[in-house]
Each structure stands twice: as structure tokens, then as C-alpha cells.
PDB file of C-alpha atoms in Angstrom:
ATOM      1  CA  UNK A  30      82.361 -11.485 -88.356  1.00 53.00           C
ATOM      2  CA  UNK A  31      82.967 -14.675 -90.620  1.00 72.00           C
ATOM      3  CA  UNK A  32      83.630 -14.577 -94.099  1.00 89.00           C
ATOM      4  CA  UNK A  33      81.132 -12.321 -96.516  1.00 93.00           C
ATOM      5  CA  UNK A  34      78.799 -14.811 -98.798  1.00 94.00           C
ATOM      6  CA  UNK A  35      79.889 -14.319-102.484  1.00 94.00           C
ATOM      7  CA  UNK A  36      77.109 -13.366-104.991  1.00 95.00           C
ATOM      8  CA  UNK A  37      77.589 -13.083-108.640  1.00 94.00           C
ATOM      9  CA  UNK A  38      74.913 -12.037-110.522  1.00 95.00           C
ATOM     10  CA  UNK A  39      74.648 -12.613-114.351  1.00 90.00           C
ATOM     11  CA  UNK A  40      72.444 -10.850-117.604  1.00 89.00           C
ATOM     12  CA  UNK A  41      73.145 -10.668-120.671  1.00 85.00           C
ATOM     13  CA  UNK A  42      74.452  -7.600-120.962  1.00 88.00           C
ATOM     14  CA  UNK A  43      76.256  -6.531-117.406  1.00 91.00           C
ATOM     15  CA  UNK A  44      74.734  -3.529-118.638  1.00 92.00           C
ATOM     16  CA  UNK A  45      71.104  -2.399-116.362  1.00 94.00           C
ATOM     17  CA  UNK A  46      69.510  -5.618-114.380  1.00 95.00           C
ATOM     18  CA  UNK A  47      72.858  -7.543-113.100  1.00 95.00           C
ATOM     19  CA  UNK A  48      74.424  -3.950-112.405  1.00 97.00           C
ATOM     20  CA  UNK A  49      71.411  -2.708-110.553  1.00 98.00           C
ATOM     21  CA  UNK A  50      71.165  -5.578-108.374  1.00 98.00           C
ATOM     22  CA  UNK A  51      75.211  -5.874-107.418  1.00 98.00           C
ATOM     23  CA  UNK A  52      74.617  -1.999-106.452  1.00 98.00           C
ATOM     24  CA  UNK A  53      71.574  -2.709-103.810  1.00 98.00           C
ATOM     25  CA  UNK A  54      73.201  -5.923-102.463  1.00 98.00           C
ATOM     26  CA  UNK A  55      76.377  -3.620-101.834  1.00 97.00           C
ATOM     27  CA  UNK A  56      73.736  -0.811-100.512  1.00 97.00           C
ATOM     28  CA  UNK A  57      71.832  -2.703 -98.269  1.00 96.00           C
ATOM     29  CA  UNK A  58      74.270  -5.753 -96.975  1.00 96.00           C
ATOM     30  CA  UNK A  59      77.931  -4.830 -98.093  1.00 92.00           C
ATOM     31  CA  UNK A  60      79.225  -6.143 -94.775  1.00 94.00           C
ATOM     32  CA  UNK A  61      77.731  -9.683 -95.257  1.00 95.00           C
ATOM     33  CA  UNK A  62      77.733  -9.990 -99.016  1.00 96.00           C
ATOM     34  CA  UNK A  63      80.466  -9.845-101.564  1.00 96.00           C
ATOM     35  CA  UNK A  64      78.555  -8.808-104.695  1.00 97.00           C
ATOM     36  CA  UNK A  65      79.576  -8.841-108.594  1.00 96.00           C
ATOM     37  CA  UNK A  66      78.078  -8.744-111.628  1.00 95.00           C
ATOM     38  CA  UNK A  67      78.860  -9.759-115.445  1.00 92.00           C
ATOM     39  CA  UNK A  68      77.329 -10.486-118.702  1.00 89.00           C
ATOM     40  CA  UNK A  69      77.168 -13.342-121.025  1.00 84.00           C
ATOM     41  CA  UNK A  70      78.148 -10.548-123.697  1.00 86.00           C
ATOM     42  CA  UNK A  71      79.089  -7.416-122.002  1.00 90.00           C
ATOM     43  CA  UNK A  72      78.207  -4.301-123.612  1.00 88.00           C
ATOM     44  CA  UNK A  73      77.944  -0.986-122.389  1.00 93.00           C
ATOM     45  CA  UNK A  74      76.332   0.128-119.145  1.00 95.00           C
ATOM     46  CA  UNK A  75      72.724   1.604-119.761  1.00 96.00           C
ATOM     47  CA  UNK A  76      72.660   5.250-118.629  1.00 96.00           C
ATOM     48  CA  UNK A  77      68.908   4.827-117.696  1.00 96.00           C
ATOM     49  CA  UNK A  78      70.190   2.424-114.943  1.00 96.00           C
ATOM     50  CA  UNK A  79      72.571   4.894-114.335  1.00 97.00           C
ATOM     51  CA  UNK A  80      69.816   7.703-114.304  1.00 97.00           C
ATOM     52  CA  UNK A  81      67.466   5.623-112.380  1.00 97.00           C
ATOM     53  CA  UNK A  82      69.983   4.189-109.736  1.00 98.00           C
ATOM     54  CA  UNK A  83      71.210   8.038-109.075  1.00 98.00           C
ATOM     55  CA  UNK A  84      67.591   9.134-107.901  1.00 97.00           C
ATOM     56  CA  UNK A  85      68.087   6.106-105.090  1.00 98.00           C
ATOM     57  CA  UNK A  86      71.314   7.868-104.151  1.00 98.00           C
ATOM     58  CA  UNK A  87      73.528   5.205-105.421  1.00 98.00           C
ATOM     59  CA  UNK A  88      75.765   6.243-108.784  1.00 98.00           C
ATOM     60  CA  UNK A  89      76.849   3.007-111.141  1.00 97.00           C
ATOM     61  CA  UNK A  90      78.437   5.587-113.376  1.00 97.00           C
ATOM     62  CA  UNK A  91      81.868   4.358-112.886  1.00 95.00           C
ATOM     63  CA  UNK A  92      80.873   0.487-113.071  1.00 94.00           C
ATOM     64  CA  UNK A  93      82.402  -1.564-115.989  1.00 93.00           C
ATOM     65  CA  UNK A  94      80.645  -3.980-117.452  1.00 94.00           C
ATOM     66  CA  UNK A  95      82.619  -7.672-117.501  1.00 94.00           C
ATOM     67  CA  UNK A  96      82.091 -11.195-118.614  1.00 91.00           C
ATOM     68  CA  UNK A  97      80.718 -14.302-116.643  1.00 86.00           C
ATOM     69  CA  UNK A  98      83.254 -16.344-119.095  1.00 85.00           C
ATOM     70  CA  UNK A  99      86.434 -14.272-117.222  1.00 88.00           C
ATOM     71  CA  UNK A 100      84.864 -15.100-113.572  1.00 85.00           C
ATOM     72  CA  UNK A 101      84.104 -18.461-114.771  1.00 81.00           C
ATOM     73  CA  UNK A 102      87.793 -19.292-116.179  1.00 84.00           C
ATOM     74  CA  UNK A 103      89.522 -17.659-112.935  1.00 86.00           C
ATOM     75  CA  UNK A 104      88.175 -19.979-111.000  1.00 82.00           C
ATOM     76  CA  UNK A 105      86.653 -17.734-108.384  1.00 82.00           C
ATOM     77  CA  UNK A 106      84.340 -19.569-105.944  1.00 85.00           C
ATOM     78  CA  UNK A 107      80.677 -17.972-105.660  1.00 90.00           C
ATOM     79  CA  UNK A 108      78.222 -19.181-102.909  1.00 92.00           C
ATOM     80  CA  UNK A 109      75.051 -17.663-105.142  1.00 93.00           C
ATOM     81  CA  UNK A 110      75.120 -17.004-108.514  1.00 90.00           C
ATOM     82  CA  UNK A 111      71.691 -15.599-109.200  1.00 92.00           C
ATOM     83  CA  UNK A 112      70.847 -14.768-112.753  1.00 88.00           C
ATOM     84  CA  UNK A 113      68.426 -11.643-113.664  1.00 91.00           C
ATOM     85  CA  UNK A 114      67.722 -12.262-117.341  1.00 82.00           C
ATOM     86  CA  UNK A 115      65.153 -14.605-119.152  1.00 71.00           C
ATOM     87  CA  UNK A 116      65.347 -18.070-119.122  1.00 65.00           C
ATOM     88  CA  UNK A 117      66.445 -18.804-121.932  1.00 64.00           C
ATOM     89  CA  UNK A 118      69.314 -16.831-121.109  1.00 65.00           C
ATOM     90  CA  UNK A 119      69.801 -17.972-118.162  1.00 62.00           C
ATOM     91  CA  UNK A 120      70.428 -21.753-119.610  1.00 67.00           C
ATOM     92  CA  UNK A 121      73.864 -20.342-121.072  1.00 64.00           C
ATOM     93  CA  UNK A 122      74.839 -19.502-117.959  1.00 63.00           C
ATOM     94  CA  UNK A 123      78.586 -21.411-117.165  1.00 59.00           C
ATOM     95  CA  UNK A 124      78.015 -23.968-114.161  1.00 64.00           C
ATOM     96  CA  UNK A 125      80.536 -22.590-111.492  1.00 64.00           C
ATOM     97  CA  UNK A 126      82.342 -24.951-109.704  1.00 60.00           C
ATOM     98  CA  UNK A 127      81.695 -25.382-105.739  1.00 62.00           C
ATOM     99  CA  UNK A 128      78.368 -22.957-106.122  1.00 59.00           C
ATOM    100  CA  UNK A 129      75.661 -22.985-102.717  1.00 67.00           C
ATOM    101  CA  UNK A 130      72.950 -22.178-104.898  1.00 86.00           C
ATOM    102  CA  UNK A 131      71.924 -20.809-108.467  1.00 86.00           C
ATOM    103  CA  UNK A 132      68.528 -18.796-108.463  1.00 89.00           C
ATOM    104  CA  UNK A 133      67.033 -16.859-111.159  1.00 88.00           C
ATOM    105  CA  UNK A 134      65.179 -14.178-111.254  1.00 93.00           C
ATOM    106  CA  UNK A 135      63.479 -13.153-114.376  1.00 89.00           C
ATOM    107  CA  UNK A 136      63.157  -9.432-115.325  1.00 91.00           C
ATOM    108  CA  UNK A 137      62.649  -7.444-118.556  1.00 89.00           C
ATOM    109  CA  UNK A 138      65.591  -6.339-120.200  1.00 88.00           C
ATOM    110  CA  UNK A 139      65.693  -2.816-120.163  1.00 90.00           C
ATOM    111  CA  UNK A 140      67.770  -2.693-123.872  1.00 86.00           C
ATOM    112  CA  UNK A 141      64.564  -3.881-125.175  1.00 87.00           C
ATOM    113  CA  UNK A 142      62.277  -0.792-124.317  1.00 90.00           C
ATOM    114  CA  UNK A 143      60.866   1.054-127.156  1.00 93.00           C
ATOM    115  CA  UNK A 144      59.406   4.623-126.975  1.00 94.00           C
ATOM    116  CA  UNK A 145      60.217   8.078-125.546  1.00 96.00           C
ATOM    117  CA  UNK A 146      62.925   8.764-122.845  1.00 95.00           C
ATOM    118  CA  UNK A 147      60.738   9.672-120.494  1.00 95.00           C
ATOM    119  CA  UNK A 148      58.541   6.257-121.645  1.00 96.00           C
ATOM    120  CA  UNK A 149      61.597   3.519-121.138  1.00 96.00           C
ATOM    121  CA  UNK A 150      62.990   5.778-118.227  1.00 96.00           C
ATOM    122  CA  UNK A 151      59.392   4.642-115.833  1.00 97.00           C
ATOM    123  CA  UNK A 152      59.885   1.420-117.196  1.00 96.00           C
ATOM    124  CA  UNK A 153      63.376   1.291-116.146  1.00 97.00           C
ATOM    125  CA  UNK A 154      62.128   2.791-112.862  1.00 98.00           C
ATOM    126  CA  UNK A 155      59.823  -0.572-112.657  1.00 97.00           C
ATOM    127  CA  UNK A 156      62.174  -2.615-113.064  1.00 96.00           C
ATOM    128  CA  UNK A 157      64.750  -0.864-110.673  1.00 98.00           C
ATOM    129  CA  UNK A 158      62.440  -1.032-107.868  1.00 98.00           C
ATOM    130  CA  UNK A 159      61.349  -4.905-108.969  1.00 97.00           C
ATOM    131  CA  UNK A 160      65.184  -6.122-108.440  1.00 97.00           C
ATOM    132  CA  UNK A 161      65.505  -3.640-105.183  1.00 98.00           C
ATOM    133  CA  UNK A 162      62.264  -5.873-103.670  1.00 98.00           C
ATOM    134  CA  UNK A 163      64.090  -9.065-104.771  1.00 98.00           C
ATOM    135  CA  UNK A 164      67.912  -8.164-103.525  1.00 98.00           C
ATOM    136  CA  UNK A 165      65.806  -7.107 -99.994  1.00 97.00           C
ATOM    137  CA  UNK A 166      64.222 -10.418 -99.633  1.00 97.00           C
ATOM    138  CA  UNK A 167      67.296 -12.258-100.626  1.00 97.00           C
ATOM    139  CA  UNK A 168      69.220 -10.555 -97.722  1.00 97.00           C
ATOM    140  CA  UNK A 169      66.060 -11.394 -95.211  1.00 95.00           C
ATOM    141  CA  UNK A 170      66.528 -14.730 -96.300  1.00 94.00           C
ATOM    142  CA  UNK A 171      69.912 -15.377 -96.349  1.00 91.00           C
ATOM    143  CA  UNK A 172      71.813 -15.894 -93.063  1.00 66.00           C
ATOM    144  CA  UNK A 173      75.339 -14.474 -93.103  1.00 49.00           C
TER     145      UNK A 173
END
């Protein structure tokens, strides 16, 4: 097999949306895909993506959150870098050098919930199986 395709996906955080969708990438097409994720401003990884990753079967307890700035200044080469935030968010994104493509896909932020656990936790379910539809169709259409 050739060399994996190298996807870096950015939020603001690296805490729910951008870890969620480097976890299904690495789920569903590991031995294509080379997937990361980082933040604009990393923070701390949201256990309701943790809670609501682990009832898929797929624990992102141990992930670290990191910043798009420290992939950027490397100098590591991505052939995707797909952004999961707003748009406005997305615009700060760094321009990587020698990228394939840059997509975005727009999903709500899961920091930004207000109400109950049990409230933010079907949200975060929502939006879980919103960025499991996307990483699926991505790998459909992407030939390795």
C-alpha cells in the first residue's frame, strides 16, 4: 500500500469536534489516513466527547489536546486540513504549506451548550453522530 493521506483537522479548542473526528477517521480508515487534530487555542478535552465517543466503543480519554500553531511551525506536510468549527474561526486558520485541499465543515461547538448534563450530553450525541456522517463520506470520497 502507498503512503497514508495526511489529515489534520482544526477547532478551536482541540477539545470535542476536531478530537471526535481524528478518532472516527482513525476508526473507520486508519490504514489509508494519517489523522490529527489541534486547536487554535487548546484547552482541555471535553469529557462529554469523551462520554459520548465511549458509547461508540472508541475512548479519547487519553488524547491531548495541541495547537495548529506547533503543526504549522514544524513544517509538517498535510494533504487535507479540514476545519470543524465556525467560519469565522475557521478564517484564522494558518495556511499550511504544500496542502491538497482545505474543507470546512461547520458544527456547533459543544463548549457552548447550556442546560442539564443529560441536556448538552444529547446535544453532544448530535453532534457526534453529525461529524461520524461527515468523516464516512470523506473516506467514500477520498481515494487512498
Amino acid at each position: 500500500m502507498g503512503k497514508k493521506i495526511k489529515v489534520l483537522f482544526i477547532c478551536v479548542h482541540n477539545s470535542a469536534r476536531s478530537q471526535i473526528a481524528e478518532a472516527f477517521l482513525r476508526e473507520m480508515a486508519g490504514d489509508r489516513f494519517e489523522a490529527q487534530s489541534a486547536g487554535l487555542e487548546p484547552g482541555v478535552l471535553n469529557p462529554l466527547a469523551v462520554e459520548t465517543m465511549a458509547e461508540v466503543g472508541i475512548d479519547i480519554s487519553a488524547s491531548h489536546t495541541k495547537s495548529v500553531f506547533d503543526f504549522f511551525k514544524s513544517g509538517v506536510m498535510f494533504n487535507y486540513v479540514i476545519t470543524v468549527c465556525d467560519g469565522a474561526n475557521a478564517e484564522r486558520c494558518p495556511i499550511f504549506p504544500g496542502i491538497t485541499q482545505r474543507l470546512h465543515w461547520s458544527f456547533a461547538d459543544p463548549s457552548a451548550l447550556e442546560g442539564a448534563h443529560e441536556e448538552k450530553l444529547e446535544a453532544v450525541r448530535r453532534i457526534r453522530d453529525e461529524i461520524q456522517t461527515a468523516v464516512k463520506l470523506f473516506v467514500e470520497q477520498t481515494v487512498a
